[in-house]
XYZ file of C-alpha atoms in Angstrom:
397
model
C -30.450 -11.345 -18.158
C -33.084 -9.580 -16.038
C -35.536 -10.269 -13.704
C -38.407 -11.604 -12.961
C -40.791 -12.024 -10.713
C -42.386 -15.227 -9.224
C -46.492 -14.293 -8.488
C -46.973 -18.078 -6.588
C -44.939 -16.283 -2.934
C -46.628 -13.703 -2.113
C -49.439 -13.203 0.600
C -49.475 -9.611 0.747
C -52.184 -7.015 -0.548
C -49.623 -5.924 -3.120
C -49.928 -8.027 -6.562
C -47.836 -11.219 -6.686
C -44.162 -10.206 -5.906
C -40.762 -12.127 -6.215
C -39.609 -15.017 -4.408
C -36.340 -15.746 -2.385
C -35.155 -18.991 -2.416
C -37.128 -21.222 -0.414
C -35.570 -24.196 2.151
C -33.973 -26.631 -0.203
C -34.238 -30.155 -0.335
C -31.739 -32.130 2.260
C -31.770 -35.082 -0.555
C -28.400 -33.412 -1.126
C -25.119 -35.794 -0.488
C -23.758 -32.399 0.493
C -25.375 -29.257 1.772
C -24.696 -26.100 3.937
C -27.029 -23.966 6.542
C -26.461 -20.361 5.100
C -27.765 -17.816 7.233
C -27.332 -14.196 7.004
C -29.463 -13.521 9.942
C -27.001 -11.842 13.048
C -26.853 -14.316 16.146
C -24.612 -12.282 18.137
C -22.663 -9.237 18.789
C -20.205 -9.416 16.157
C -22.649 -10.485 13.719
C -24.279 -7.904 14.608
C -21.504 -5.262 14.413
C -20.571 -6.690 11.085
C -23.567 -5.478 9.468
C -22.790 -1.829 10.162
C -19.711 -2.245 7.735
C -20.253 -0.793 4.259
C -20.172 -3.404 2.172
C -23.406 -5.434 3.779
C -26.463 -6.098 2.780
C -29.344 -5.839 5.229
C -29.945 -9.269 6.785
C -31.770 -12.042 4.552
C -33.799 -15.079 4.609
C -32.339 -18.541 6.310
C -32.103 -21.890 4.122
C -30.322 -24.602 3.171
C -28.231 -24.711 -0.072
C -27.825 -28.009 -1.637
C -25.003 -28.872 -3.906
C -23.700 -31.343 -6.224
C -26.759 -33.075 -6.373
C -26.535 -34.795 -9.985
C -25.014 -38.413 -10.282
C -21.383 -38.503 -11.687
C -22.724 -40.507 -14.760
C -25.012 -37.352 -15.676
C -21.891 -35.027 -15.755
C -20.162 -36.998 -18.316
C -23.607 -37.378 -20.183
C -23.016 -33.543 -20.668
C -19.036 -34.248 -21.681
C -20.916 -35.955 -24.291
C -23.217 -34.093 -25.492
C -20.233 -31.034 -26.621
C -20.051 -31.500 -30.402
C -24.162 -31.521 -30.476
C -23.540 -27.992 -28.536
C -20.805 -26.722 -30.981
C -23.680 -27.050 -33.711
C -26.638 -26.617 -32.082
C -26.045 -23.942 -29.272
C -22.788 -21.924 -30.203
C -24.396 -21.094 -33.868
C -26.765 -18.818 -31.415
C -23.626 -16.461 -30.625
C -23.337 -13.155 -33.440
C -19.755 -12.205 -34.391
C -18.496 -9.457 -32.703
C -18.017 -8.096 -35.815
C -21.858 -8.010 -36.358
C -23.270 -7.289 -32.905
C -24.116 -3.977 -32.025
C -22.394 -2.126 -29.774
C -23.803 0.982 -26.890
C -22.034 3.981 -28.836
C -24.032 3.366 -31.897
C -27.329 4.244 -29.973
C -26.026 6.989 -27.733
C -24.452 10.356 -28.630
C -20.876 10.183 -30.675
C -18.305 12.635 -27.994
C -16.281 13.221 -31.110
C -19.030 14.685 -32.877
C -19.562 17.911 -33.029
C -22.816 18.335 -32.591
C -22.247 15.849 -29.016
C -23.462 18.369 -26.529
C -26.791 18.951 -28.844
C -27.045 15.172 -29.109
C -26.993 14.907 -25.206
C -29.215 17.821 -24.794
C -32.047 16.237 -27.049
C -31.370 12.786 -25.507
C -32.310 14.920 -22.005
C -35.419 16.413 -23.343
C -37.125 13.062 -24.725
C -35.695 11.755 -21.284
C -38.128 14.771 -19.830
C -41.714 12.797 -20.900
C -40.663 9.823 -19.387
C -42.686 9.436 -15.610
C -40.185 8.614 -12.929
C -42.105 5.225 -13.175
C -40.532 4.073 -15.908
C -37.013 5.091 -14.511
C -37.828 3.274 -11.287
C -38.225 0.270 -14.040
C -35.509 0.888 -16.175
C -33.196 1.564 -13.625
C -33.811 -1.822 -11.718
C -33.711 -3.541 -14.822
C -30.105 -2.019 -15.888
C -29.004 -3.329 -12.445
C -30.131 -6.824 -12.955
C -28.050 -6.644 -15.708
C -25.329 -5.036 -14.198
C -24.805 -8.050 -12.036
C -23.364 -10.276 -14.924
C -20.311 -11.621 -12.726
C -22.694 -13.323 -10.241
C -24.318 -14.529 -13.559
C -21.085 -15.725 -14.969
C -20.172 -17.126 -11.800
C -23.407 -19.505 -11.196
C -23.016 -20.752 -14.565
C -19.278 -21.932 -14.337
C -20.701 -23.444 -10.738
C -22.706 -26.191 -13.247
C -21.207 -29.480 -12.616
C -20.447 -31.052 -16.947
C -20.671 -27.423 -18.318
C -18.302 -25.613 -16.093
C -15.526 -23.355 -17.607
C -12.436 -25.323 -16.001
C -9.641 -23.161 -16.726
C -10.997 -19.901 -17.454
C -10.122 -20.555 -21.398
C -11.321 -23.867 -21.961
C -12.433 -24.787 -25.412
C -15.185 -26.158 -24.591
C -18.345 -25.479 -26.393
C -20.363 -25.302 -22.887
C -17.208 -22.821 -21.756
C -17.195 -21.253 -25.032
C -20.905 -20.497 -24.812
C -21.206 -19.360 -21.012
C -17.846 -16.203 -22.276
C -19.475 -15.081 -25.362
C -22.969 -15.031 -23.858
C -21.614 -13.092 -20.666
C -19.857 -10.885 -23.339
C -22.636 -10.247 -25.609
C -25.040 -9.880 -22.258
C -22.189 -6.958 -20.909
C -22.974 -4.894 -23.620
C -26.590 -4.527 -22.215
C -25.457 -2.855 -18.941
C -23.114 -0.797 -20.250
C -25.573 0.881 -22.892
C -28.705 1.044 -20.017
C -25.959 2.737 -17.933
C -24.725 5.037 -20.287
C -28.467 5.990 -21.386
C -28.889 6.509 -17.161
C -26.186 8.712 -17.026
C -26.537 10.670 -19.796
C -30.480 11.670 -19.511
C -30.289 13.893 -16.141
C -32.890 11.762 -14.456
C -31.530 9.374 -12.318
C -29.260 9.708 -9.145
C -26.238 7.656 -10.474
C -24.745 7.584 -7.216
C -27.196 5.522 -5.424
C -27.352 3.469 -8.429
C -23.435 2.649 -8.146
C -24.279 1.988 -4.669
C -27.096 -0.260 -5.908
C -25.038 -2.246 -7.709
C -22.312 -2.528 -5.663
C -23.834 -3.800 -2.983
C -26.125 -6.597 -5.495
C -22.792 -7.957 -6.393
C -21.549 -7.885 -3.441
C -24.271 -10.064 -2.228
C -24.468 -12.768 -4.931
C -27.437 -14.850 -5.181
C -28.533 -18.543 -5.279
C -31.182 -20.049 -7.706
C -31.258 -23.327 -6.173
C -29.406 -25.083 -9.397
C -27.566 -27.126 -6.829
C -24.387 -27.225 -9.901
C -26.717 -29.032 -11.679
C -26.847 -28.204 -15.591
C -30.216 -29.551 -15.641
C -31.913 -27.058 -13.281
C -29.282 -24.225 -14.195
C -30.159 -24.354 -17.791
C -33.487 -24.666 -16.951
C -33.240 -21.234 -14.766
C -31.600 -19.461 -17.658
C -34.354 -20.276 -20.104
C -37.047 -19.045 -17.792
C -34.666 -15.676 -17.223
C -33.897 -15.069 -21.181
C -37.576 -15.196 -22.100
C -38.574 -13.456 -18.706
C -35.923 -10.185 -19.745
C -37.185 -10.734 -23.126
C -40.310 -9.217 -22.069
C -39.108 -7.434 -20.049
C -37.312 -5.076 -22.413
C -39.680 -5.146 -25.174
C -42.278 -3.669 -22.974
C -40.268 -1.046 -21.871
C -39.453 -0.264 -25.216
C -42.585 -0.144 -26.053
C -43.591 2.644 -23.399
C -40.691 4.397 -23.963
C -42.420 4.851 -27.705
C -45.705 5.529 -25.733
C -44.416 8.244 -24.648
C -42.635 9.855 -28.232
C -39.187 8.726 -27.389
C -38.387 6.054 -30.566
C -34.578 6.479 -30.133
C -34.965 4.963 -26.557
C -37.309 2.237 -27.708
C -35.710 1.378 -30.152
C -32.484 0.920 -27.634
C -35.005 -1.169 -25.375
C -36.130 -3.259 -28.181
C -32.443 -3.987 -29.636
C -31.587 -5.468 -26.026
C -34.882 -7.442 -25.847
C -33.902 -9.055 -29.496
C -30.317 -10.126 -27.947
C -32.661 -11.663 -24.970
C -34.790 -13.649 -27.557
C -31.575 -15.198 -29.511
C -30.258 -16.451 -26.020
C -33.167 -17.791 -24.765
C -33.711 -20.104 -27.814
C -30.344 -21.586 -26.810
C -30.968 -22.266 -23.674
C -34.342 -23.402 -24.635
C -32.890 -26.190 -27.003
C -30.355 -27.323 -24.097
C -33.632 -28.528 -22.421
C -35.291 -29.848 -25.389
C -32.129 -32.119 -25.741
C -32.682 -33.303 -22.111
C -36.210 -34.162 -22.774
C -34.948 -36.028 -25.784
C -32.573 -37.909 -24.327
C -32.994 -38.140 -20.702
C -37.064 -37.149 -20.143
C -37.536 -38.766 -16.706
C -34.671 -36.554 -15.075
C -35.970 -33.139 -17.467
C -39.199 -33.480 -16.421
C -38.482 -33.907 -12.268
C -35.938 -30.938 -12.559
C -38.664 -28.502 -14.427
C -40.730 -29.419 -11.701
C -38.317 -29.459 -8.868
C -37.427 -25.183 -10.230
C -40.537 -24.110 -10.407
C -41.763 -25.461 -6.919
C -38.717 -23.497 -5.643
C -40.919 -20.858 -7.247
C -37.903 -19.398 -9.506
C -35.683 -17.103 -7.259
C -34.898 -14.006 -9.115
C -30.803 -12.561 -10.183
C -31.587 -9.477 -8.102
C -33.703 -10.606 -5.015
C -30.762 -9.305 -2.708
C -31.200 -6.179 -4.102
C -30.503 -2.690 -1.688
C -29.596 0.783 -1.959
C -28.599 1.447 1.752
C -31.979 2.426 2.521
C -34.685 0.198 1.550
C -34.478 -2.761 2.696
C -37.731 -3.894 0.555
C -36.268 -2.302 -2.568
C -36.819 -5.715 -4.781
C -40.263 -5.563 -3.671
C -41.166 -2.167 -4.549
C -39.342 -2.212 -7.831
C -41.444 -5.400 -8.909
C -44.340 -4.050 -7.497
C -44.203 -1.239 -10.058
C -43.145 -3.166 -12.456
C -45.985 -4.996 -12.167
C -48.130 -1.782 -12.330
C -46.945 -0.473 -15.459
C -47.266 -3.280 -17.220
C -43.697 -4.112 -18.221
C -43.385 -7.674 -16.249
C -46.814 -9.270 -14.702
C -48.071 -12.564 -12.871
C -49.926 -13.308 -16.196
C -46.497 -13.070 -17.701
C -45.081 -14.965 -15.499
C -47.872 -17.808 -16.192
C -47.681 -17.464 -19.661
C -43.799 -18.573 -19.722
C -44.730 -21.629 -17.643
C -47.283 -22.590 -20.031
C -44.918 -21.883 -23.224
C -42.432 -23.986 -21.908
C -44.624 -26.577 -20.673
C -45.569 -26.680 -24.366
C -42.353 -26.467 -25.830
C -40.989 -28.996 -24.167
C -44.193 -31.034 -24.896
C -44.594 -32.158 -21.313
C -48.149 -32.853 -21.591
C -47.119 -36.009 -24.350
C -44.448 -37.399 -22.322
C -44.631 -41.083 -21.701
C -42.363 -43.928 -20.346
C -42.125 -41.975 -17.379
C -41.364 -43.034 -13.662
C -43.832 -42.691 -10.749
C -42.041 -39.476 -9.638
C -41.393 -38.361 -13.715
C -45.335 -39.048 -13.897
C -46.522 -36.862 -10.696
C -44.001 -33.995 -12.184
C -45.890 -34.225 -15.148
C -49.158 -33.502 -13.747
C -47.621 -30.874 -11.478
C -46.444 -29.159 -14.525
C -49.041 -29.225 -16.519
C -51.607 -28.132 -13.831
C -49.374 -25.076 -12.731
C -50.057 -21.850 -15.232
C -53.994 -22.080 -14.119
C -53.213 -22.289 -10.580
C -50.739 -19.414 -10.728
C -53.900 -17.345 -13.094
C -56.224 -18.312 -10.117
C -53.419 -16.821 -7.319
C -53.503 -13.572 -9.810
C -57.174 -13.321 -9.471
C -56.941 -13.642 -5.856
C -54.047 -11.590 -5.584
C -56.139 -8.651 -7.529
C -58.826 -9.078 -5.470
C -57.047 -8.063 -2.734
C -55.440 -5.132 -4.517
C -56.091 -1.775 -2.157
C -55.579 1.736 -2.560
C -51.948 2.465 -4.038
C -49.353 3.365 -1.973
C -46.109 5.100 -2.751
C -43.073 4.642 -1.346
C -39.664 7.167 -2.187
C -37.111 5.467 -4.610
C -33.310 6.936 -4.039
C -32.799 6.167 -7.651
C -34.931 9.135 -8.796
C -33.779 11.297 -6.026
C -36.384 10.300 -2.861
C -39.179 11.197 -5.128
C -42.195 9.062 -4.468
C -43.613 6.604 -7.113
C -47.004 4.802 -6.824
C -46.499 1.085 -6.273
């Protein structure tokens, strides 16, 4: 899981840019005020320590918001997972793993492998790095990722080893997604391009800081989340793949493009999760598609800093955006896939609230087109800002 961006949030001159997490809903039997803003000295003072973030946004977090009958709809829907959703999982015995793309240090020839690896790294434009770099430390924040998903209130892992096929599911998918991280990191380290260090720091601190996608422990709008991620990183990586070829280095691409294909098989699990909800329970799938995309999707590495920028997010999607590998017209198109998909548009039986989250829905990839006109409209000269991750050099945004 990577990014992505949400183009509805942003007022700026910049193209559409990602959203935080807007004020949730008090219909919540339970909910918190979370605020990392500093209202005194020693809040203050605690942000000088070296493990904190810069200060972020203040909102409410609901929690627990889905009835108790709901949860044990999802106790009952495990064998339909064990046959429908784990057959989506590759042996481990069949997967790839990072050393068979990246130079073998018992060869040899392994300091002439790394020394060609460094040269094709040498046509890449810091650009790209900027990209790939930000979206190797998405990934590298799989434990939040783990971590929301055993938050889900039916689906949780309860034990840590439970045999359950939503428990089984949420391991072997953090397992297979680990191997993405540590490839993009090994690829990072090995080219010569990149400042590792302030990537380490990156991360560190991203993890450190967590992040909440306003799923509320609720499978419905966590599941939902996840299938708008895995098709969002999807793209993601098969456009950067795709550059990387651009510019003569196949061996990379085709690294890119093996992650993106992992990203693909994932996302049609999570996609059929929802399709079963529709199926069985369309008044409630409907109202919680709706209910995550007002929230305007929050993206896995929002909270994102290197010590230094405290718009780093920003400026990452920004030129992400600019390049080409992840766009507001992307970002429409999932909408409208999965409005599709889920054949919203043919629903019927619905309630007065199911009904007006239907026409929401279906009304929401040409209003977030007609924002991306706008939005380019109001495009001005670019700007460039220096990214620590390629050494302070500056990058166009």
């Amino acid at each position: 899981m990577a990014l992505k961006f949400n183009p509805i949030a942003s007022q700026s001159q910049k193209l559409p840019s990602f959203a935080l997490p807007p004020m949730a809903s008090l219909r919540s039997p339970k909910f918190c005020m979370v605020s990392t803003l500093p209202s005194g000295p020693k809040e203050v003072e605690n942000l000088k320590k070296p493990f904190m973030p810069p200060p972020k946004e203040l909102h409410f977090q609901a929690t627990h918001t889905m009835p108790p009958q709901k949860i044990e709809m999802f106790k009952s829907l495990e064998d339909w997972a064990k046959k429908n959703i784990l057959i989506h999982l590759k042996p481990v015995e069949k997967c790839w793993q990072p050393k068979d793309f990246l130079p073998d240090p018992t060869s040899d020839g392994f300091d002439e492998q790394v020394k060609e690896l460094r040269e094709r790294a040498k046509e890449l434009p810091d650009e790209y790095f900027v990209v790939l770099v930000g979206d190797m430390i998405t990934e590298e924040a799989l434990p939040t990722y783990q971590t929301m998903l055993n938050t889900l209130d039916g689906t949780r892992d309860e034990t840590g080893a439970s045999p359950s096929p939503w428990a089984v599911w949420t391991r072997a998918w953090t397992a297979e997604e680990n191997r993405h991280t540590d490839l993009l990191n090994k690829y990072l380290y090995l080219c010569g391009r990149v400042d590792m260090r302030q990537i380490e720091k990156t991360i560190q601190y991203l993890i450190g800081s967590g992040m909440d996608p306003g799923t509320e422990n609720s499978p419905y709008l966590g599941f939902i989340y996840t299938t708008f991620q895995e098709r969002a990183t999807f793209i993601s990586h098969g456009n950067t793949a795709r550059l990387a070829k651009q510019h003569g280095d196949v061996k990379l691409a085709h690294l890119c493009g093996s992650i993106a294909s992992d990203e693909k098989r994932h996302e049609t699990a999570y996609t059929k999760i929802i399709e079963k909800l529709f199926e069985i329970d369309p008044d409630g799938a409907v109202m919680s598609f709706a209910d995550m995309m007002r929230k305007k999707i929050s993206m896995p590495a929002h909270l994102m800093y290197d010590g230094q920028d405290d718009n780093l997010f920003d400026h990452y999607s920004t030129v992400a955006q600019r390049i080409g590998v992840y766009t507001a017209k992307d970002y429409a198109d999932i909408v409208e896939y999965l409005v599709d998909r889920w054949k919203v548009k043919e629903l019927t039986g619905l309630s007065a609230d199911g009904r007006e989250a239907q026409d929401y829905l279906c009304g929401l990839p040409p209003r977030i087109r007609r924002l991306e006109e706008r939005a380019q409209g109001r495009v001005k000269q670019a700007s460039s800002v220096p990214f620590s991750w390629v050494y302070d050099r500056q990058v166009n945004l």
